[in-house]
C-alpha positions as a Python dict, from the first residue, in 0.01 Angstrom:
ca = {
    (1, 'X'): (0, 0, 0),
    (2, 'X'): (-239, -73, -289),
    (3, 'X'): (-359, -390, -118),
    (4, 'X'): (-423, -197, 201),
    (5, 'X'): (-633, 63, 18),
    (6, 'X'): (-835, -204, -163),
    (7, 'X'): (-911, -379, 167),
    (8, 'X'): (-1003, -44, 320),
    (9, 'X'): (-1260, 23, 47),
    (10, 'X'): (-1418, -313, 126),
    (11, 'X'): (-1496, -190, 478),
    (12, 'X'): (-1860, -84, 468),
    (13, 'X'): (-2002, 198, 677),
    (14, 'X'): (-2203, -44, 898),
    (15, 'X'): (-1886, -238, 979),
    (16, 'X'): (-1692, 77, 1066),
    (17, 'X'): (-1982, 200, 1275),
    (18, 'X'): (-1972, -137, 1453),
    (19, 'X'): (-1618, -91, 1587),
    (20, 'X'): (-1631, -173, 1958),
    (21, 'X'): (-1392, -7, 2200),
    (22, 'X'): (-1361, 2, 2577),
    (23, 'X'): (-1107, 86, 2844),
    (24, 'X'): (-972, -76, 3159),
    (25, 'X'): (-780, 180, 3365),
    (26, 'X'): (-558, 100, 3664),
    (27, 'X'): (-464, 357, 3929),
    (28, 'X'): (-321, 336, 4279),
    (29, 'X'): (-517, 483, 4568),
    (30, 'X'): (-299, 726, 4763),
    (31, 'X'): (-329, 953, 5067),
    (32, 'X'): (-328, 1334, 5033),
    (33, 'X'): (49, 1327, 5089),
    (34, 'X'): (97, 1082, 4802),
    (35, 'X'): (167, 771, 5013),
    (36, 'X'): (16, 439, 4914),
    (37, 'X'): (-326, 401, 5079),
    (38, 'X'): (-328, 103, 5315),
    (39, 'X'): (-705, 107, 5363),
    (40, 'X'): (-926, -174, 5230),
    (41, 'X'): (-1114, -135, 4901),
    (42, 'X'): (-1395, 105, 4999),
    (43, 'X'): (-1718, -79, 5072),
    (44, 'X'): (-1909, 207, 4908),
    (45, 'X'): (-1756, 91, 4579),
    (46, 'X'): (-1908, -253, 4617),
    (47, 'X'): (-1738, -589, 4569),
    (48, 'X'): (-1409, -600, 4379),
    (49, 'X'): (-1501, -959, 4290),
    (50, 'X'): (-1832, -892, 4116),
    (51, 'X'): (-1873, -520, 4035),
    (52, 'X'): (-1889, -477, 3654),
    (53, 'X'): (-1708, -141, 3646),
    (54, 'X'): (-1494, -108, 3960),
    (55, 'X'): (-1249, -369, 4082),
    (56, 'X'): (-887, -394, 4192),
    (57, 'X'): (-582, -517, 4006),
    (58, 'X'): (-278, -660, 4187),
    (59, 'X'): (-307, -463, 4509),
    (60, 'X'): (-597, -383, 4736),
    (61, 'X'): (-478, -25, 4683),
    (62, 'X'): (-487, -50, 4302),
    (63, 'X'): (-823, 38, 4150),
    (64, 'X'): (-927, -82, 3807),
    (65, 'X'): (-1208, 105, 3633),
    (66, 'X'): (-1382, -71, 3343),
    (67, 'X'): (-1609, 72, 3076),
    (68, 'X'): (-1855, -113, 2861),
    (69, 'X'): (-1823, -146, 2483),
    (70, 'X'): (-1885, 179, 2293),
    (71, 'X'): (-1919, 291, 1932),
    (72, 'X'): (-1732, 620, 1977),
    (73, 'X'): (-1429, 750, 2163),
    (74, 'X'): (-1638, 1025, 2322),
    (75, 'X'): (-1883, 777, 2476),
    (76, 'X'): (-1592, 578, 2622),
    (77, 'X'): (-1459, 896, 2780),
    (78, 'X'): (-1805, 990, 2908),
    (79, 'X'): (-1859, 658, 3086),
    (80, 'X'): (-1502, 646, 3218),
    (81, 'X'): (-1549, 997, 3357),
    (82, 'X'): (-1872, 902, 3532),
    (83, 'X'): (-1709, 598, 3691),
    (84, 'X'): (-1426, 825, 3810),
    (85, 'X'): (-1682, 1064, 3959),
    (86, 'X'): (-1850, 784, 4153),
    (87, 'X'): (-1514, 657, 4278),
    (88, 'X'): (-1388, 994, 4395),
    (89, 'X'): (-1710, 1051, 4590),
    (90, 'X'): (-1638, 729, 4782),
    (91, 'X'): (-1267, 786, 4847),
    (92, 'X'): (-1293, 1057, 5112),
    (93, 'X'): (-963, 1243, 5118),
    (94, 'X'): (-781, 975, 4920),
    (95, 'X'): (-714, 1021, 4549),
    (96, 'X'): (-614, 820, 4244),
    (97, 'X'): (-249, 834, 4139),
    (98, 'X'): (-246, 956, 3778),
    (99, 'X'): (100, 827, 3681),
    (100, 'X'): (184, 481, 3552),
    (101, 'X'): (493, 447, 3770),
    (102, 'X'): (393, 422, 4136),
    (103, 'X'): (425, 663, 4421),
    (104, 'X'): (703, 605, 4674),
    (105, 'X'): (618, 261, 4811),
    (106, 'X'): (675, 113, 5158),
    (107, 'X'): (1042, 16, 5208),
    (108, 'X'): (933, -341, 5279),
    (109, 'X'): (744, -446, 4968),
    (110, 'X'): (559, -713, 5166),
    (111, 'X'): (365, -419, 5316),
    (112, 'X'): (203, -358, 4976),
    (113, 'X'): (-143, -512, 5033),
    (114, 'X'): (-264, -783, 4798),
    (115, 'X'): (-609, -766, 4646),
    (116, 'X'): (-875, -934, 4861),
    (117, 'X'): (-1189, -1083, 4711),
    (118, 'X'): (-1364, -1261, 4995),
    (119, 'X'): (-1384, -1621, 5112),
    (120, 'X'): (-1522, -1794, 4803),
    (121, 'X'): (-1297, -2029, 4608),
    (122, 'X'): (-1284, -1795, 4310),
    (123, 'X'): (-1210, -1500, 4539),
    (124, 'X'): (-938, -1687, 4728),
    (125, 'X'): (-781, -1804, 4402),
    (126, 'X'): (-745, -1441, 4291),
    (127, 'X'): (-556, -1355, 4607),
    (128, 'X'): (-335, -1667, 4589),
    (129, 'X'): (-254, -1580, 4227),
    (130, 'X'): (-141, -1235, 4342),
    (131, 'X'): (61, -1393, 4621),
    (132, 'X'): (240, -1593, 4355),
    (133, 'X'): (303, -1284, 4143),
    (134, 'X'): (459, -1117, 4445),
    (135, 'X'): (694, -1410, 4506),
    (136, 'X'): (785, -1442, 4138),
    (137, 'X'): (837, -1081, 4036),
    (138, 'X'): (818, -869, 4349),
    (139, 'X'): (523, -662, 4461),
    (140, 'X'): (674, -331, 4350),
    (141, 'X'): (662, -423, 3983),
    (142, 'X'): (295, -519, 4013),
    (143, 'X'): (196, -169, 4129),
    (144, 'X'): (277, -23, 3786),
    (145, 'X'): (-48, 95, 3628),
    (146, 'X'): (-166, 145, 3273),
    (147, 'X'): (-458, 156, 3033),
    (148, 'X'): (-585, -147, 2844),
    (149, 'X'): (-773, -65, 2524),
    (150, 'X'): (-1016, -333, 2406),
    (151, 'X'): (-1111, -327, 2038),
    (152, 'X'): (-1320, -528, 1792),
    (153, 'X'): (-1454, -499, 1437),
    (154, 'X'): (-1752, -696, 1300),
    (155, 'X'): (-1685, -985, 1061),
    (156, 'X'): (-1319, -1024, 1153),
    (157, 'X'): (-1203, -1384, 1170),
    (158, 'X'): (-967, -1533, 1425),
    (159, 'X'): (-699, -1559, 1155),
    (160, 'X'): (-750, -1190, 1072),
    (161, 'X'): (-711, -1094, 1437),
    (162, 'X'): (-384, -1286, 1457),
    (163, 'X'): (-264, -1103, 1146),
    (164, 'X'): (-349, -775, 1322),
    (165, 'X'): (-159, -890, 1631),
    (166, 'X'): (154, -978, 1433),
    (167, 'X'): (160, -636, 1268),
    (168, 'X'): (83, -464, 1596),
    (169, 'X'): (383, -628, 1758),
    (170, 'X'): (602, -514, 1468),
    (171, 'X'): (486, -152, 1492),
    (172, 'X'): (373, -95, 1851),
    (173, 'X'): (680, 123, 1903),
    (174, 'X'): (464, 393, 1740),
    (175, 'X'): (228, 391, 2040),
    (176, 'X'): (517, 391, 2288),
    (177, 'X'): (670, 689, 2110),
    (178, 'X'): (350, 891, 2073),
    (179, 'X'): (184, 818, 2406),
    (180, 'X'): (449, 693, 2650),
    (181, 'X'): (437, 905, 2966),
    (182, 'X'): (665, 730, 3217),
    (183, 'X'): (1023, 857, 3163),
    (184, 'X'): (1105, 875, 3537),
    (185, 'X'): (1064, 673, 3855),
    (186, 'X'): (1092, 740, 4229),
    (187, 'X'): (1420, 632, 4386),
    (188, 'X'): (1381, 298, 4556),
    (189, 'X'): (1142, 157, 4298),
    (190, 'X'): (1417, -41, 4126),
    (191, 'X'): (1689, -223, 4319),
    (192, 'X'): (1927, -204, 4023),
    (193, 'X'): (1899, 60, 3754),
    (194, 'X'): (2245, 136, 3615),
    (195, 'X'): (2117, 324, 3308),
    (196, 'X'): (1912, 574, 3507),
    (197, 'X'): (2032, 922, 3598),
    (198, 'X'): (1930, 1142, 3893),
    (199, 'X'): (1675, 1409, 3807),
    (200, 'X'): (1601, 1533, 4156),
    (201, 'X'): (1676, 1421, 4509),
    (202, 'X'): (1407, 1151, 4497),
    (203, 'X'): (1385, 1074, 4124),
    (204, 'X'): (1568, 878, 3854),
    (205, 'X'): (1508, 908, 3481),
    (206, 'X'): (1637, 846, 3131),
    (207, 'X'): (1670, 1165, 2924),
    (208, 'X'): (1508, 1026, 2609),
    (209, 'X'): (1280, 762, 2763),
    (210, 'X'): (919, 735, 2653),
    (211, 'X'): (776, 453, 2869),
    (212, 'X'): (992, 297, 3139),
    (213, 'X'): (678, 101, 3225),
    (214, 'X'): (725, -93, 2900),
    (215, 'X'): (1102, -132, 2939),
    (216, 'X'): (1330, -333, 3162),
    (217, 'X'): (1197, -163, 3476),
    (218, 'X'): (839, -254, 3391),
    (219, 'X'): (662, -582, 3335),
    (220, 'X'): (964, -798, 3260),
    (221, 'X'): (1047, -1151, 3363),
    (222, 'X'): (1356, -1365, 3309),
    (223, 'X'): (1135, -1672, 3327),
    (224, 'X'): (898, -1543, 3061),
    (225, 'X'): (1187, -1436, 2842),
    (226, 'X'): (1241, -1807, 2782),
    (227, 'X'): (903, -1818, 2606),
    (228, 'X'): (890, -1774, 2230),
    (229, 'X'): (519, -1733, 2173),
    (230, 'X'): (417, -1746, 1807),
    (231, 'X'): (116, -1549, 1683),
    (232, 'X'): (101, -1723, 1346),
    (233, 'X'): (-228, -1891, 1435),
    (234, 'X'): (-454, -1967, 1726),
    (235, 'X'): (-307, -2316, 1737),
    (236, 'X'): (54, -2195, 1759),
    (237, 'X'): (-36, -1935, 2021),
    (238, 'X'): (-237, -2179, 2230),
    (239, 'X'): (32, -2447, 2209),
    (240, 'X'): (297, -2203, 2334),
    (241, 'X'): (87, -2093, 2629),
    (242, 'X'): (-40, -2441, 2712),
    (243, 'X'): (315, -2563, 2757),
    (244, 'X'): (397, -2271, 2989),
    (245, 'X'): (80, -2338, 3190),
    (246, 'X'): (153, -2705, 3257),
    (247, 'X'): (536, -2723, 3252),
    (248, 'X'): (689, -2695, 3602),
    (249, 'X'): (953, -2422, 3633),
    (250, 'X'): (1243, -2516, 3864),
    (251, 'X'): (1253, -2192, 4063),
    (252, 'X'): (879, -2207, 4124),
    (253, 'X'): (895, -2577, 4209),
    (254, 'X'): (1148, -2484, 4476),
    (255, 'X'): (911, -2220, 4615),
    (256, 'X'): (631, -2474, 4647),
    (257, 'X'): (254, -2436, 4649),
    (258, 'X'): (198, -2409, 5023),
    (259, 'X'): (408, -2297, 5318),
    (260, 'X'): (458, -2518, 5623),
    (261, 'X'): (168, -2345, 5797),
    (262, 'X'): (-65, -2437, 5510),
    (263, 'X'): (-90, -2089, 5362),
    (264, 'X'): (-67, -2067, 4985),
    (265, 'X'): (243, -1927, 4813),
    (266, 'X'): (120, -1952, 4453),
    (267, 'X'): (-150, -2121, 4247),
    (268, 'X'): (88, -2356, 4066),
    (269, 'X'): (458, -2417, 4009),
    (270, 'X'): (438, -2391, 3631),
    (271, 'X'): (608, -2113, 3436),
    (272, 'X'): (270, -1935, 3422),
    (273, 'X'): (14, -1982, 3699),
    (274, 'X'): (-273, -1880, 3470),
    (275, 'X'): (-307, -1723, 3125),
    (276, 'X'): (-319, -1364, 3252),
    (277, 'X'): (33, -1394, 3390),
    (278, 'X'): (176, -1383, 3038),
    (279, 'X'): (309, -1032, 2975),
    (280, 'X'): (243, -906, 2624),
    (281, 'X'): (176, -573, 2455),
    (282, 'X'): (-142, -718, 2304),
    (283, 'X'): (-366, -1018, 2373),
    (284, 'X'): (-632, -1208, 2179),
    (285, 'X'): (-940, -1219, 2400),
    (286, 'X'): (-1283, -1377, 2435),
    (287, 'X'): (-1554, -1334, 2696),
    (288, 'X'): (-1545, -1649, 2910),
    (289, 'X'): (-1815, -1851, 3082),
    (290, 'X'): (-1805, -1882, 3464),
    (291, 'X'): (-1523, -2116, 3560),
    (292, 'X'): (-1390, -2144, 3204),
    (293, 'X'): (-1020, -2110, 3125),
    (294, 'X'): (-947, -1821, 2884),
    (295, 'X'): (-737, -2045, 2660),
    (296, 'X'): (-1020, -2298, 2634),
    (297, 'X'): (-1260, -2018, 2538),
    (298, 'X'): (-1028, -1905, 2257),
    (299, 'X'): (-983, -2259, 2127),
    (300, 'X'): (-1353, -2335, 2146),
    (301, 'X'): (-1503, -2014, 2005),
    (302, 'X'): (-1218, -1809, 1855),
    (303, 'X'): (-1099, -1452, 1911),
    (304, 'X'): (-1371, -1199, 1991),
    (305, 'X'): (-1161, -887, 2045),
    (306, 'X'): (-806, -776, 2113),
    (307, 'X'): (-663, -605, 2420),
    (308, 'X'): (-392, -340, 2369),
    (309, 'X'): (-179, -335, 2683),
    (310, 'X'): (105, -88, 2615),
    (311, 'X'): (-68, 242, 2693),
    (312, 'X'): (58, 456, 2982),
    (313, 'X'): (-172, 671, 3191),
    (314, 'X'): (-168, 1026, 3057),
    (315, 'X'): (-123, 1245, 3368),
    (316, 'X'): (-238, 1554, 3176),
    (317, 'X'): (-580, 1405, 3090),
    (318, 'X'): (-839, 1366, 3372),
    (319, 'X'): (-967, 1027, 3251),
    (320, 'X'): (-613, 904, 3173),
    (321, 'X'): (-673, 873, 2797),
    (322, 'X'): (-812, 1131, 2554),
    (323, 'X'): (-1060, 1069, 2271),
    (324, 'X'): (-796, 1184, 2019),
    (325, 'X'): (-564, 914, 2152),
    (326, 'X'): (-837, 652, 2112),
    (327, 'X'): (-895, 765, 1756),
    (328, 'X'): (-526, 730, 1676),
    (329, 'X'): (-530, 379, 1823),
    (330, 'X'): (-833, 295, 1608),
    (331, 'X'): (-651, 418, 1295),
    (332, 'X'): (-340, 223, 1390),
    (333, 'X'): (-530, -100, 1462),
    (334, 'X'): (-708, -80, 1129),
    (335, 'X'): (-370, -30, 961),
    (336, 'X'): (-240, -341, 1136),
    (337, 'X'): (-552, -536, 1034),
    (338, 'X'): (-563, -432, 670),
    (339, 'X'): (-193, -448, 582),
    (340, 'X'): (-18, -765, 473),
    (341, 'X'): (99, -958, 778),
    (342, 'X'): (377, -1214, 715),
    (343, 'X'): (417, -1498, 962),
    (344, 'X'): (650, -1433, 1254),
    (345, 'X'): (967, -1625, 1342),
    (346, 'X'): (1178, -1671, 1654),
    (347, 'X'): (1436, -1435, 1502),
    (348, 'X'): (1178, -1162, 1443),
    (349, 'X'): (1024, -1209, 1788),
    (350, 'X'): (1366, -1145, 1945),
    (351, 'X'): (1417, -844, 1718),
    (352, 'X'): (1085, -694, 1822),
    (353, 'X'): (1178, -734, 2187),
    (354, 'X'): (1498, -536, 2131),
    (355, 'X'): (1307, -264, 1946),
    (356, 'X'): (1062, -230, 2233),
    (357, 'X'): (1345, -185, 2481),
    (358, 'X'): (1510, 80, 2265),
    (359, 'X'): (1197, 288, 2222),
    (360, 'X'): (1092, 254, 2587),
    (361, 'X'): (1427, 379, 2715),
    (362, 'X'): (1555, 595, 2426),
    (363, 'X'): (1257, 671, 2204),
    (364, 'X'): (1319, 1046, 2179),
    (365, 'X'): (1691, 1010, 2113),
    (366, 'X'): (1786, 1190, 1789),
    (367, 'X'): (1882, 946, 1515),
    (368, 'X'): (1756, 638, 1702),
    (369, 'X'): (1759, 328, 1484),
    (370, 'X'): (1546, 16, 1507),
    (371, 'X'): (1588, -330, 1358),
    (372, 'X'): (1370, -418, 1062),
    (373, 'X'): (1425, -756, 904),
    (374, 'X'): (1786, -764, 1019),
    (375, 'X'): (1861, -411, 894),
    (376, 'X'): (1882, -98, 1108),
    (377, 'X'): (1655, 187, 996),
    (378, 'X'): (1585, 531, 1137),
    (379, 'X'): (1285, 513, 1365),
    (380, 'X'): (1171, 854, 1241),
    (381, 'X'): (1160, 724, 881),
    (382, 'X'): (966, 414, 984),
    (383, 'X'): (720, 624, 1186),
    (384, 'X'): (666, 858, 891),
    (385, 'X'): (603, 561, 661),
    (386, 'X'): (340, 410, 891),
    (387, 'X'): (164, 742, 946),
    (388, 'X'): (158, 811, 570),
    (389, 'X'): (-7, 474, 514),
    (390, 'X'): (-259, 562, 787),
    (391, 'X'): (-382, 872, 599),
    (392, 'X'): (-642, 696, 380),
    (393, 'X'): (-769, 507, 685),
    (394, 'X'): (-825, 832, 875),
    (395, 'X'): (-997, 982, 571),
    (396, 'X'): (-1220, 676, 530),
    (397, 'X'): (-1324, 687, 897),
    (398, 'X'): (-1394, 1060, 878),
    (399, 'X'): (-1590, 1017, 556),
    (400, 'X'): (-1819, 770, 728),
    (401, 'X'): (-1862, 999, 1029),
    (402, 'X'): (-1884, 1332, 847),
    (403, 'X'): (-1601, 1483, 1053),
    (404, 'X'): (-1227, 1547, 1042),
    (405, 'X'): (-1152, 1415, 1392),
    (406, 'X'): (-938, 1123, 1274),
    (407, 'X'): (-743, 1345, 1034),
    (408, 'X'): (-673, 1578, 1325),
    (409, 'X'): (-550, 1291, 1543),
    (410, 'X'): (-322, 1171, 1263),
    (411, 'X'): (-193, 1524, 1199),
    (412, 'X'): (-105, 1557, 1567),
    (413, 'X'): (89, 1230, 1550),
    (414, 'X'): (283, 1344, 1243),
    (415, 'X'): (363, 1675, 1410),
    (416, 'X'): (492, 1492, 1719),
    (417, 'X'): (741, 1295, 1507),
    (418, 'X'): (890, 1629, 1399),
    (419, 'X'): (872, 1783, 1748),
    (420, 'X'): (958, 1523, 2014),
    (421, 'X'): (953, 1792, 2283),
    (422, 'X'): (573, 1798, 2251),
    (423, 'X'): (533, 1429, 2341),
    (424, 'X'): (378, 1335, 2679),
    (425, 'X'): (707, 1183, 2797),
    (426, 'X'): (895, 1508, 2724),
    (427, 'X'): (621, 1720, 2880),
    (428, 'X'): (630, 1507, 3196),
    (429, 'X'): (1004, 1568, 3236),
    (430, 'X'): (969, 1939, 3157),
    (431, 'X'): (700, 1982, 3425),
    (432, 'X'): (901, 1785, 3679),
    (433, 'X'): (1206, 2002, 3622),
    (434, 'X'): (1043, 2343, 3586),
    (435, 'X'): (773, 2320, 3852),
    (436, 'X'): (861, 2040, 4095),
    (437, 'X'): (1237, 2044, 4146),
    (438, 'X'): (1285, 1729, 3941),
    (439, 'X'): (1057, 1526, 4168),
    (440, 'X'): (848, 1246, 4017),
    (441, 'X'): (631, 1219, 4328),
    (442, 'X'): (572, 1595, 4355),
    (443, 'X'): (468, 1619, 3989),
    (444, 'X'): (231, 1321, 3993),
    (445, 'X'): (87, 1422, 4330),
    (446, 'X'): (8, 1771, 4196),
    (447, 'X'): (-153, 1628, 3883),
    (448, 'X'): (-349, 1381, 4097),
    (449, 'X'): (-480, 1663, 4315),
    (450, 'X'): (-587, 1858, 4005),
    (451, 'X'): (-763, 1554, 3863),
    (452, 'X'): (-943, 1487, 4192),
    (453, 'X'): (-1064, 1847, 4211),
    (454, 'X'): (-1172, 1837, 3847),
    (455, 'X'): (-1374, 1518, 3886),
    (456, 'X'): (-1540, 1630, 4210),
    (457, 'X'): (-1638, 1963, 4051),
    (458, 'X'): (-1821, 1792, 3764),
    (459, 'X'): (-2195, 1741, 3801),
    (460, 'X'): (-2289, 1376, 3847),
    (461, 'X'): (-2649, 1326, 3732),
    (462, 'X'): (-2873, 1186, 4005),
    (463, 'X'): (-2975, 888, 3795),
    (464, 'X'): (-2610, 796, 3731),
    (465, 'X'): (-2525, 828, 4100),
    (466, 'X'): (-2823, 610, 4191),
    (467, 'X'): (-2727, 350, 3929),
    (468, 'X'): (-2368, 332, 4058),
    (469, 'X'): (-2493, 295, 4417),
    (470, 'X'): (-2727, 16, 4304),
    (471, 'X'): (-2442, -164, 4124),
    (472, 'X'): (-2231, -147, 4442),
    (473, 'X'): (-2513, -293, 4654),
    (474, 'X'): (-2589, -566, 4401),
    (475, 'X'): (-2221, -663, 4372),
    (476, 'X'): (-2192, -711, 4748),
    (477, 'X'): (-2502, -931, 4745),
    (478, 'X'): (-2365, -1132, 4453),
    (479, 'X'): (-2036, -1192, 4636),
    (480, 'X'): (-2228, -1312, 4940),
    (481, 'X'): (-2434, -1545, 4721),
    (482, 'X'): (-2119, -1695, 4566),
    (483, 'X'): (-1962, -1746, 4908),
    (484, 'X'): (-2275, -1913, 5047),
    (485, 'X'): (-2293, -2151, 4752),
    (486, 'X'): (-1934, -2278, 4783),
    (487, 'X'): (-1903, -2631, 4916),
    (488, 'X'): (-1581, -2751, 4754),
    (489, 'X'): (-1258, -2734, 4961),
    (490, 'X'): (-1019, -2479, 4812),
    (491, 'X'): (-742, -2729, 4739),
    (492, 'X'): (-978, -2947, 4534),
    (493, 'X'): (-1103, -2636, 4355),
    (494, 'X'): (-744, -2527, 4278),
    (495, 'X'): (-645, -2865, 4137),
    (496, 'X'): (-966, -2891, 3938),
    (497, 'X'): (-933, -2545, 3785),
    (498, 'X'): (-568, -2594, 3691),
    (499, 'X'): (-612, -2945, 3547),
    (500, 'X'): (-443, -2957, 3203),
    (501, 'X'): (-752, -3104, 3039),
    (502, 'X'): (-942, -2780, 3114),
    (503, 'X'): (-714, -2596, 2871),
    (504, 'X'): (-839, -2797, 2577),
    (505, 'X'): (-1154, -3001, 2573),
    (506, 'X'): (-1313, -3160, 2266),
    (507, 'X'): (-1530, -2910, 2079),
    (508, 'X'): (-1878, -2899, 2226),
    (509, 'X'): (-1778, -3058, 2559),
    (510, 'X'): (-1952, -2885, 2853),
    (511, 'X'): (-1711, -2689, 3071),
    (512, 'X'): (-1687, -2851, 3416),
    (513, 'X'): (-1805, -2630, 3701),
    (514, 'X'): (-1522, -2476, 3897),
}
């Protein structure tokens, strides 16, 4: 604790004021009745390939809204709200699904439309990658949505970021507990779910679950479970992923790259097609050059920021994440950065995986215990310890801002540990049961309708509306330019992009065009 406080005092006001934060928010497009929208990505929103703020994730029906980098939580919310406003004005009678777990999906999951990005090689590769995800994990799983929180602090080294990541992985159960909001799913989402109980005629749940999205029903993979990725250094992390990116995986070898008719089934037959396929609660990140592999960018220029990937959509908040939540994440990330961070081990990595499963499925269970260095401890005691250690961080942030906003966010977190019924996951279940007959779809549909009405009722300044329209037009022109410039056959492009040597080139070597 003393070391943490000493490191905190070394954080100058300019560095704290330089914290960068931004959000990527996924949401399904649905019809007024709550069915998955089967319409193409609206042209009024521009090109999903090139628009800087509006794209799609796995499905053509799955929007992804992206903010820029901001110096305050309020400015993140303000931009995210404006992007929402522009989107809703282009959706007609459709709306965005405000829950992380999807609406009732088509009975044949092959009817879930894959994201389409045009005829360029880079656009086609995005769709083929999604085709591969569908074959490997099923399309239903890929429709789960969440919030990614991107964060950086000036003068943090790559080694420091990896220390943050190790501590984050040890303690991320705190975020699942405080902000998980997916304790239920629609029937039919999971083929096998023996631990789930019926809540209503069309809904299954776990009584004490916090985030089924982050549990066995979420982004899980038997193939990836064979990976033991170490975060002890950039070299150890890169070596783990490099192997998974070039090593053929028998089941995917059997699937093959192309079908008999020449259509593509996946980008590659390795355990991971590309870096983004690796499921993790947090990622080291770096802005990449056109055509550059993310792993090469990290090896060449180091970590630039981290991406927190375990946040559920909050169905009670119009933008999906509240400024108070962002402030608590900021406090928590600084705690992870400033505290001592021992090296990880295969044993600890397995232990952390078990802890995540427990908290995702049973986080509000009274007396729940987690593993900590081979010893079981009460989760409530561990939470209280972390939050106590966060107090000086909140005070330091508030002192530099002249407010008490961080202290309020921390106080709310401490209160939630003592009153689990106030957590988003508990509130979701309470609303489902008291107002919607235990129906997941009815609850999320009602919240989605409220959010749509709220966003459409807000004034959108004329200059913002004009700017968003201009971005849409420019993105369509940029996609057309990329398509017109392509001369390389797709198969050559695919092989060139996936060549192992592109993952690690000698420092200073120009990145080959892709």
